[in-house]
Amino acid sequence: MKQMPKLNANLKAELLATGSVDVDASLLTGTSTSSAGPGTGLKSIFFTSGGHRVRLDLNKNSPLTMIKENNDFIILKDDKELVRGEIEPVLAHCPEQAYITLSERCIYDCKFCSVPKLQGRIKTLDEVVNIVEHAKKTGLMKAIAITSGVAESPEDEIERLVAVISALKRYNVPIGVAAYPTINSTKLLKEAGAVELKYNVETMNRDIFDKVCKGLSLNFILDSLRDAVPVFGKNRVSTNFIIGLGETDECVREGVEHLAKMGVIPVLRPITLQPLRKDELEATRPSAERLLKLALMTREIIDKYGLRVDVSQTMCLTCTGCDITPYRDI
Ligand code: SF4
C-alpha cells in the first residue's frame, strides 16, 4: 500500500517558508479559520499531521494548493502531493486556546504589524468573556492567551490586561499574556493570575530594531525579560524574535544565547509580509533551510541553559503553528 506523506520538520519548514495555501472555500465548510493576532486581517487554516501543526494563510496566489480526498486534506505543490493531514478547529485565533487580542489598535507603529494600520476597537470585558465561553463550550479549550496593542499608553494597557486576566481566572485553565512591559507590569500580571509571560524583543539587531520599532526600547524590553524570570519562573518567560528583517544568522545565534542565558525562551518567528505594510518594510521570508538551521541552533542553546519548551502551556510555544519549535518539531 502507498505510504501517505505525513508532516515532519522538513516538510513543515517548506510549508512555513511559503506561509500560505490556496484552498477552495467549499472545502472549508464546517471547519473554522483564524483571523486574530499578528496576522489580523488575513484568514488562515491550521493543518496538522504526523504530530506537527502549521498555520497557513489562505491566499489565492499561493504556489501551494489544497484538495480533499475522502477525509484527508492534501497539500499539493506543482500538482504533486506534498503532505496529507487534517484541518484543526480554531477556538479563538488558534486551536486549543482562546487567544484574544484585547486592544486591536496601537499608538506605536512597528513596521511588520498590521494592528496600527487597522486601528480597531478595544474589546470590552463582556466581549472577552463571551469569546472564552464560546471556546469553553467546544470542550477543547486547554488555555487562555491574551495579547494587546497599546491603545493609549503601556501603563493603561497593563491595567486593562490585569482586569481581564483577573476575570478569566475562574476558568481554571493556564493563562498566558503577551504585552509591552512597564516598570511594574511583571508583578501586576503575575498577581492577576497569568502563569506565562511574553515580552517581544522582535529582533536582536539594534539598528533594525530602531528602524522597525520606533518609540520602543529594546534595552527596557530586555531588562524586563531578565527581571520577569524569577517572578514567573523558569520556562515561563518567552519572547518573539522575528526572522527575515535583514539580521544575520550570527546575530540570531548571539541573540538567542543572550536571551537563553537570562532564562528566556526565544520564539523564532518567520516574518509575515503584511499586505498593509508592503511599501514600508524590507523583509524576506526565511527559506526552509534557514528555518531548520536556526531552530536546531536554538534547540542546542536552550538545552545548554537547561530550558524546556515542552512544559509550556500557553501561547506560541504550545501552539507551534507559526514556527519550527525546538523539541516539539525538531
Ligand atoms: S504560533 Fe502563536 S501567533 Fe502563531 S497561530 Fe499559534 S498562537 Fe498564534
CSV table of C-alpha atoms and ligand atoms in Angstrom, one decimal:
chain,number,residue,atom,x,y,z
A,1,MET,CA,0.0,0.0,0.0
A,2,LYS,CA,1.2,3.5,-0.8
A,3,GLN,CA,2.7,5.4,2.2
A,4,MET,CA,0.8,8.6,2.9
A,5,PRO,CA,3.2,11.5,3.3
A,6,LYS,CA,2.8,13.0,6.9
A,7,LEU,CA,4.1,16.3,8.1
A,8,ASN,CA,7.6,16.3,9.6
A,9,ALA,CA,10.1,19.0,10.5
A,10,ASN,CA,11.4,19.3,6.9
A,11,LEU,CA,8.0,19.5,5.3
A,12,LYS,CA,6.7,21.9,7.9
A,13,ALA,CA,9.7,24.2,7.2
A,14,GLU,CA,8.9,24.0,3.5
A,15,LEU,CA,5.2,25.0,4.2
A,16,LEU,CA,6.3,27.7,6.6
A,17,ALA,CA,8.7,29.2,4.1
A,18,THR,CA,5.8,29.6,1.7
A,19,GLY,CA,3.4,30.6,4.6
A,20,SER,CA,0.2,30.3,2.6
A,21,VAL,CA,-2.0,27.9,0.7
A,22,ASP,CA,-4.8,28.2,-1.9
A,23,VAL,CA,-7.9,26.5,-0.7
A,24,ASP,CA,-11.3,26.4,-2.4
A,25,ALA,CA,-13.7,27.9,0.1
A,26,SER,CA,-16.1,24.9,-0.3
A,27,LEU,CA,-13.5,22.6,1.2
A,28,LEU,CA,-13.5,24.6,4.4
A,29,THR,CA,-17.3,24.3,5.1
A,30,GLY,CA,-17.7,23.0,8.6
A,31,THR,CA,-14.1,23.9,9.6
A,32,SER,CA,-13.1,27.1,11.4
A,33,THR,CA,-10.4,29.6,10.3
A,34,SER,CA,-8.4,32.1,12.2
A,35,SER,CA,-8.3,35.9,11.9
A,36,ALA,CA,-6.8,37.3,15.1
A,37,GLY,CA,-3.3,38.0,16.4
A,38,PRO,CA,-0.3,39.4,14.5
A,39,GLY,CA,-1.8,38.4,11.1
A,40,THR,CA,-5.0,40.2,11.8
A,41,GLY,CA,-7.0,40.8,8.6
A,42,LEU,CA,-5.8,37.6,6.9
A,43,LYS,CA,-7.6,34.3,7.2
A,44,SER,CA,-5.7,31.1,8.0
A,45,ILE,CA,-6.0,27.4,8.5
A,46,PHE,CA,-4.3,25.1,10.9
A,47,PHE,CA,-3.1,22.0,9.1
A,48,THR,CA,-2.0,19.1,11.3
A,49,SER,CA,-0.4,15.7,10.6
A,50,GLY,CA,2.3,13.4,12.0
A,51,GLY,CA,2.2,15.2,15.3
A,52,HIS,CA,3.1,18.6,13.8
A,53,ARG,CA,0.9,21.7,13.3
A,54,VAL,CA,1.3,24.5,10.8
A,55,ARG,CA,-0.7,27.7,10.3
A,56,LEU,CA,-1.1,28.8,6.6
A,57,ASP,CA,-2.6,32.0,5.4
A,58,LEU,CA,-5.3,31.5,2.7
A,59,ASN,CA,-4.1,33.0,-0.5
A,60,LYS,CA,-5.4,32.6,-4.0
A,61,ASN,CA,-1.9,33.2,-5.4
A,62,SER,CA,0.0,30.7,-3.2
A,63,PRO,CA,2.2,28.1,-5.0
A,64,LEU,CA,0.6,25.5,-2.7
A,65,THR,CA,-2.9,24.3,-3.2
A,66,MET,CA,-5.1,22.1,-1.1
A,67,ILE,CA,-7.6,19.4,-2.2
A,68,LYS,CA,-9.7,17.0,-0.2
A,69,GLU,CA,-9.8,13.2,-0.8
A,70,ASN,CA,-12.3,11.3,1.4
A,71,ASN,CA,-11.4,12.7,4.8
A,72,ASP,CA,-7.9,13.7,4.0
A,73,PHE,CA,-6.8,17.3,3.2
A,74,ILE,CA,-3.8,17.1,0.8
A,75,ILE,CA,-1.4,19.9,0.1
A,76,LEU,CA,0.0,19.9,-3.5
A,77,LYS,CA,3.0,21.7,-4.9
A,78,ASP,CA,3.4,21.8,-8.7
A,79,ASP,CA,0.4,19.3,-8.8
A,80,LYS,CA,2.4,16.8,-6.8
A,81,GLU,CA,1.2,15.5,-3.4
A,82,LEU,CA,3.4,17.0,-0.7
A,83,VAL,CA,1.6,16.1,2.5
A,84,ARG,CA,-1.7,14.8,3.9
A,85,GLY,CA,-3.4,15.7,7.1
A,86,GLU,CA,-6.4,17.3,8.8
A,87,ILE,CA,-7.6,20.8,9.4
A,88,GLU,CA,-7.9,21.6,13.1
A,89,PRO,CA,-10.8,23.6,14.6
A,90,VAL,CA,-9.8,27.0,15.8
A,91,LEU,CA,-11.2,28.2,19.1
A,92,ALA,CA,-10.2,31.8,19.1
A,93,HIS,CA,-7.3,32.5,16.8
A,94,CYS,CA,-5.7,29.1,17.2
A,95,PRO,CA,-6.5,25.5,18.2
A,96,GLU,CA,-7.0,24.5,21.8
A,97,GLN,CA,-6.6,28.1,23.2
A,98,ALA,CA,-8.8,31.1,23.4
A,99,TYR,CA,-6.1,33.6,22.2
A,100,ILE,CA,-7.6,37.1,22.3
A,101,THR,CA,-6.2,40.4,21.1
A,102,LEU,CA,-7.6,42.9,23.6
A,103,SER,CA,-6.9,46.3,22.0
A,104,GLU,CA,-6.9,46.0,18.2
A,105,ARG,CA,-5.2,49.3,17.9
A,106,CYS,CA,-1.8,50.7,18.8
A,107,ILE,CA,0.0,54.1,19.4
A,108,TYR,CA,3.2,52.5,18.1
A,109,ASP,CA,3.9,51.7,14.5
A,110,CYS,CA,6.1,48.6,14.3
A,111,LYS,CA,6.6,48.1,10.6
A,112,PHE,CA,5.8,44.4,10.5
A,113,CYS,CA,2.5,44.7,12.3
A,114,SER,CA,-1.0,45.3,10.9
A,115,VAL,CA,-2.6,46.3,14.2
A,116,PRO,CA,-1.7,50.0,14.0
A,117,LYS,CA,-2.9,50.1,10.4
A,118,LEU,CA,-6.3,48.7,11.3
A,119,GLN,CA,-6.9,50.9,14.3
A,120,GLY,CA,-9.6,48.6,15.5
A,121,ARG,CA,-11.5,48.6,18.7
A,122,ILE,CA,-10.8,47.8,22.3
A,123,LYS,CA,-12.7,44.7,23.4
A,124,THR,CA,-14.9,45.0,26.5
A,125,LEU,CA,-14.6,42.6,29.3
A,126,ASP,CA,-18.0,41.2,28.3
A,127,GLU,CA,-16.8,40.5,24.8
A,128,VAL,CA,-13.7,38.8,26.0
A,129,VAL,CA,-15.7,36.6,28.4
A,130,ASN,CA,-18.1,35.7,25.5
A,131,ILE,CA,-15.2,34.5,23.4
A,132,VAL,CA,-13.9,32.4,26.2
A,133,GLU,CA,-17.4,31.0,27.0
A,134,HIS,CA,-17.8,30.1,23.3
A,135,ALA,CA,-14.3,28.4,23.3
A,136,LYS,CA,-15.1,26.5,26.5
A,137,LYS,CA,-18.3,25.1,25.1
A,138,THR,CA,-16.3,23.3,22.4
A,139,GLY,CA,-14.7,21.2,25.2
A,140,LEU,CA,-11.4,21.8,23.5
A,141,MET,CA,-10.1,24.8,25.5
A,142,LYS,CA,-6.8,24.0,27.3
A,143,ALA,CA,-5.6,27.5,27.8
A,144,ILE,CA,-6.3,31.2,27.5
A,145,ALA,CA,-3.8,33.7,26.0
A,146,ILE,CA,-4.2,37.4,25.9
A,147,THR,CA,-2.3,39.9,23.8
A,148,SER,CA,-2.9,43.5,23.0
A,149,GLY,CA,-1.8,46.5,21.0
A,150,VAL,CA,-1.1,49.6,23.1
A,151,ALA,CA,-4.3,51.7,22.7
A,152,GLU,CA,-3.4,54.7,24.9
A,153,SER,CA,-0.3,54.1,27.0
A,154,PRO,CA,1.6,50.9,28.1
A,155,GLU,CA,0.5,51.5,31.7
A,156,ASP,CA,-3.1,51.9,30.7
A,157,GLU,CA,-2.9,48.7,28.6
A,158,ILE,CA,-1.4,46.7,31.5
A,159,GLU,CA,-4.3,47.9,33.7
A,160,ARG,CA,-6.8,46.6,31.1
A,161,LEU,CA,-4.9,43.3,30.8
A,162,VAL,CA,-4.9,42.9,34.6
A,163,ALA,CA,-8.6,43.4,34.8
A,164,VAL,CA,-9.3,40.9,32.1
A,165,ILE,CA,-6.9,38.2,33.5
A,166,SER,CA,-8.4,38.6,36.9
A,167,ALA,CA,-11.8,38.0,35.5
A,168,LEU,CA,-10.7,34.9,33.5
A,169,LYS,CA,-9.0,33.1,36.4
A,170,ARG,CA,-12.3,31.5,37.2
A,171,TYR,CA,-12.0,29.3,34.1
A,172,ASN,CA,-9.2,27.3,35.8
A,173,VAL,CA,-7.0,27.0,32.7
A,174,PRO,CA,-3.5,28.4,32.4
A,175,ILE,CA,-3.4,32.0,31.2
A,176,GLY,CA,-0.6,33.4,29.2
A,177,VAL,CA,-0.1,37.1,28.4
A,178,ALA,CA,2.0,39.0,25.8
A,179,ALA,CA,2.4,42.7,26.3
A,180,TYR,CA,4.7,45.7,26.1
A,181,PRO,CA,6.3,45.9,29.6
A,182,THR,CA,6.0,48.8,32.1
A,183,ILE,CA,8.0,49.3,35.2
A,184,ASN,CA,5.7,47.1,37.3
A,185,SER,CA,3.8,45.0,34.6
A,186,THR,CA,5.5,41.7,35.5
A,187,LYS,CA,4.4,41.9,39.2
A,188,LEU,CA,0.9,43.1,38.2
A,189,LEU,CA,0.3,40.4,35.5
A,190,LYS,CA,1.6,37.7,37.8
A,191,GLU,CA,-0.6,38.8,40.7
A,192,ALA,CA,-3.6,39.0,38.3
A,193,GLY,CA,-3.2,35.2,37.6
A,194,ALA,CA,-1.1,34.9,34.4
A,195,VAL,CA,1.2,31.9,34.5
A,196,GLU,CA,3.3,32.6,31.4
A,197,LEU,CA,4.6,35.9,30.1
A,198,LYS,CA,5.9,37.2,26.8
A,199,TYR,CA,7.6,40.5,26.1
A,200,ASN,CA,8.7,40.6,22.5
A,201,VAL,CA,12.2,41.8,21.5
A,202,GLU,CA,11.1,41.5,17.8
A,203,THR,CA,14.8,41.5,16.8
A,204,MET,CA,18.2,41.4,18.5
A,205,ASN,CA,19.8,43.6,15.8
A,206,ARG,CA,19.7,47.1,17.4
A,207,ASP,CA,19.9,49.0,14.1
A,208,ILE,CA,17.0,47.1,12.7
A,209,PHE,CA,15.1,47.5,16.0
A,210,ASP,CA,15.5,51.2,15.9
A,211,LYS,CA,14.2,51.4,12.3
A,212,VAL,CA,11.4,49.0,12.6
A,213,CYS,CA,10.1,49.6,16.2
A,214,LYS,CA,10.4,53.3,16.5
A,215,GLY,CA,9.5,54.6,20.0
A,216,LEU,CA,10.1,51.3,21.7
A,217,SER,CA,13.1,50.4,23.8
A,218,LEU,CA,15.0,47.2,23.3
A,219,ASN,CA,17.0,47.7,26.5
A,220,PHE,CA,13.9,48.1,28.5
A,221,ILE,CA,12.3,45.0,27.0
A,222,LEU,CA,15.5,43.0,27.7
A,223,ASP,CA,15.7,44.3,31.3
A,224,SER,CA,12.0,43.5,31.8
A,225,LEU,CA,12.5,39.9,30.4
A,226,ARG,CA,15.5,39.3,32.7
A,227,ASP,CA,13.6,40.6,35.8
A,228,ALA,CA,10.5,38.5,34.8
A,229,VAL,CA,12.3,35.1,35.0
A,230,PRO,CA,12.5,35.0,38.8
A,231,VAL,CA,8.9,36.2,39.1
A,232,PHE,CA,7.2,33.8,36.6
A,233,GLY,CA,9.8,31.0,37.0
A,234,LYS,CA,12.0,29.0,34.6
A,235,ASN,CA,10.4,28.1,31.3
A,236,ARG,CA,7.6,30.6,31.8
A,237,VAL,CA,9.0,33.6,30.0
A,238,SER,CA,9.4,33.9,26.3
A,239,THR,CA,9.9,36.4,23.5
A,240,ASN,CA,9.3,36.6,19.8
A,241,PHE,CA,12.4,37.1,17.6
A,242,ILE,CA,11.4,37.8,14.0
A,243,ILE,CA,13.4,36.2,11.3
A,244,GLY,CA,13.7,37.9,7.9
A,245,LEU,CA,14.3,41.6,8.8
A,246,GLY,CA,17.8,41.5,7.5
A,247,GLU,CA,19.5,40.1,10.6
A,248,THR,CA,22.4,37.6,10.0
A,249,ASP,CA,22.4,34.1,11.4
A,250,GLU,CA,25.3,35.1,13.7
A,251,CYS,CA,23.1,37.9,15.1
A,252,VAL,CA,20.4,35.3,15.7
A,253,ARG,CA,22.9,33.0,17.4
A,254,GLU,CA,24.2,35.7,19.7
A,255,GLY,CA,20.7,37.0,20.4
A,256,VAL,CA,19.3,33.5,21.2
A,257,GLU,CA,22.3,32.9,23.5
A,258,HIS,CA,21.8,36.2,25.3
A,259,LEU,CA,18.1,35.5,25.9
A,260,ALA,CA,18.6,31.9,26.9
A,261,LYS,CA,21.3,32.8,29.3
A,262,MET,CA,18.8,35.1,31.1
A,263,GLY,CA,16.3,32.1,31.2
A,264,VAL,CA,14.1,33.5,28.4
A,265,ILE,CA,12.9,31.1,25.6
A,266,PRO,CA,13.1,32.8,22.2
A,267,VAL,CA,10.4,32.0,19.6
A,268,LEU,CA,11.9,32.4,16.2
A,269,ARG,CA,9.1,33.8,14.0
A,270,PRO,CA,9.3,33.9,10.2
A,271,ILE,CA,8.3,37.4,9.1
A,272,THR,CA,4.9,37.7,7.5
A,273,LEU,CA,4.8,40.3,4.9
A,274,GLN,CA,1.6,42.1,5.7
A,275,PRO,CA,-0.2,43.4,2.6
A,276,LEU,CA,-0.9,46.7,4.5
A,277,ARG,CA,2.8,47.1,5.0
A,278,LYS,CA,4.3,46.1,1.7
A,279,ASP,CA,5.8,49.5,0.9
A,280,GLU,CA,7.2,50.2,4.4
A,281,LEU,CA,9.3,47.1,5.2
A,282,GLU,CA,12.2,45.4,3.6
A,283,ALA,CA,11.9,41.8,4.6
A,284,THR,CA,12.4,38.4,3.2
A,285,ARG,CA,10.6,35.3,4.4
A,286,PRO,CA,13.3,32.8,5.5
A,287,SER,CA,13.9,29.7,3.5
A,288,ALA,CA,13.1,26.2,4.8
A,289,GLU,CA,16.8,25.5,5.2
A,290,ARG,CA,17.4,28.7,7.2
A,291,LEU,CA,14.3,28.0,9.4
A,292,LEU,CA,15.6,24.4,10.2
A,293,LYS,CA,19.2,25.6,10.8
A,294,LEU,CA,18.1,28.3,13.2
A,295,ALA,CA,15.7,26.1,15.0
A,296,LEU,CA,18.3,23.4,15.5
A,297,MET,CA,20.8,26.0,16.8
A,298,THR,CA,18.1,27.3,19.2
A,299,ARG,CA,17.4,23.9,20.4
A,300,GLU,CA,21.1,23.3,21.2
A,301,ILE,CA,21.4,26.7,23.0
A,302,ILE,CA,18.2,26.4,25.1
A,303,ASP,CA,19.3,22.9,26.0
A,304,LYS,CA,22.7,24.2,27.2
A,305,TYR,CA,20.9,26.6,29.6
A,306,GLY,CA,18.5,23.9,30.9
A,307,LEU,CA,15.4,25.4,29.4
A,308,ARG,CA,12.4,23.3,28.2
A,309,VAL,CA,9.8,24.1,25.7
A,310,ASP,CA,7.6,21.0,26.3
A,311,VAL,CA,6.4,22.4,29.7
A,312,SER,CA,4.9,25.5,28.1
A,313,GLN,CA,1.1,25.6,28.5
A,314,THR,CA,0.1,28.7,26.6
A,315,MET,CA,0.7,30.9,23.6
A,316,CYS,CA,3.1,30.1,20.7
A,317,LEU,CA,5.4,27.5,22.3
A,318,THR,CA,2.3,25.4,22.8
A,319,CYS,CA,0.5,26.2,19.6
A,320,THR,CA,3.6,25.9,17.3
A,321,GLY,CA,1.6,26.8,14.3
A,322,CYS,CA,3.8,29.7,13.0
A,323,ASP,CA,7.3,28.4,13.8
A,324,ILE,CA,9.7,25.4,13.8
A,325,THR,CA,9.5,24.9,17.6
A,326,PRO,CA,12.5,23.2,19.2
A,327,TYR,CA,11.7,19.9,20.9
A,328,ARG,CA,8.1,20.0,19.6
A,329,ASP,CA,9.1,19.9,15.9
A,330,ILE,CA,12.8,19.2,15.8
B,1,SF4,S1,2.1,30.1,16.9
B,1,SF4,FE1,1.4,31.9,18.1
B,1,SF4,S2,0.9,33.5,16.6
B,1,SF4,FE2,1.0,31.6,15.5
B,1,SF4,S3,-1.1,30.9,15.5
B,1,SF4,FE3,-0.1,29.9,17.2
B,1,SF4,S4,-0.6,31.2,18.9
B,1,SF4,FE4,-1.0,32.4,17.0
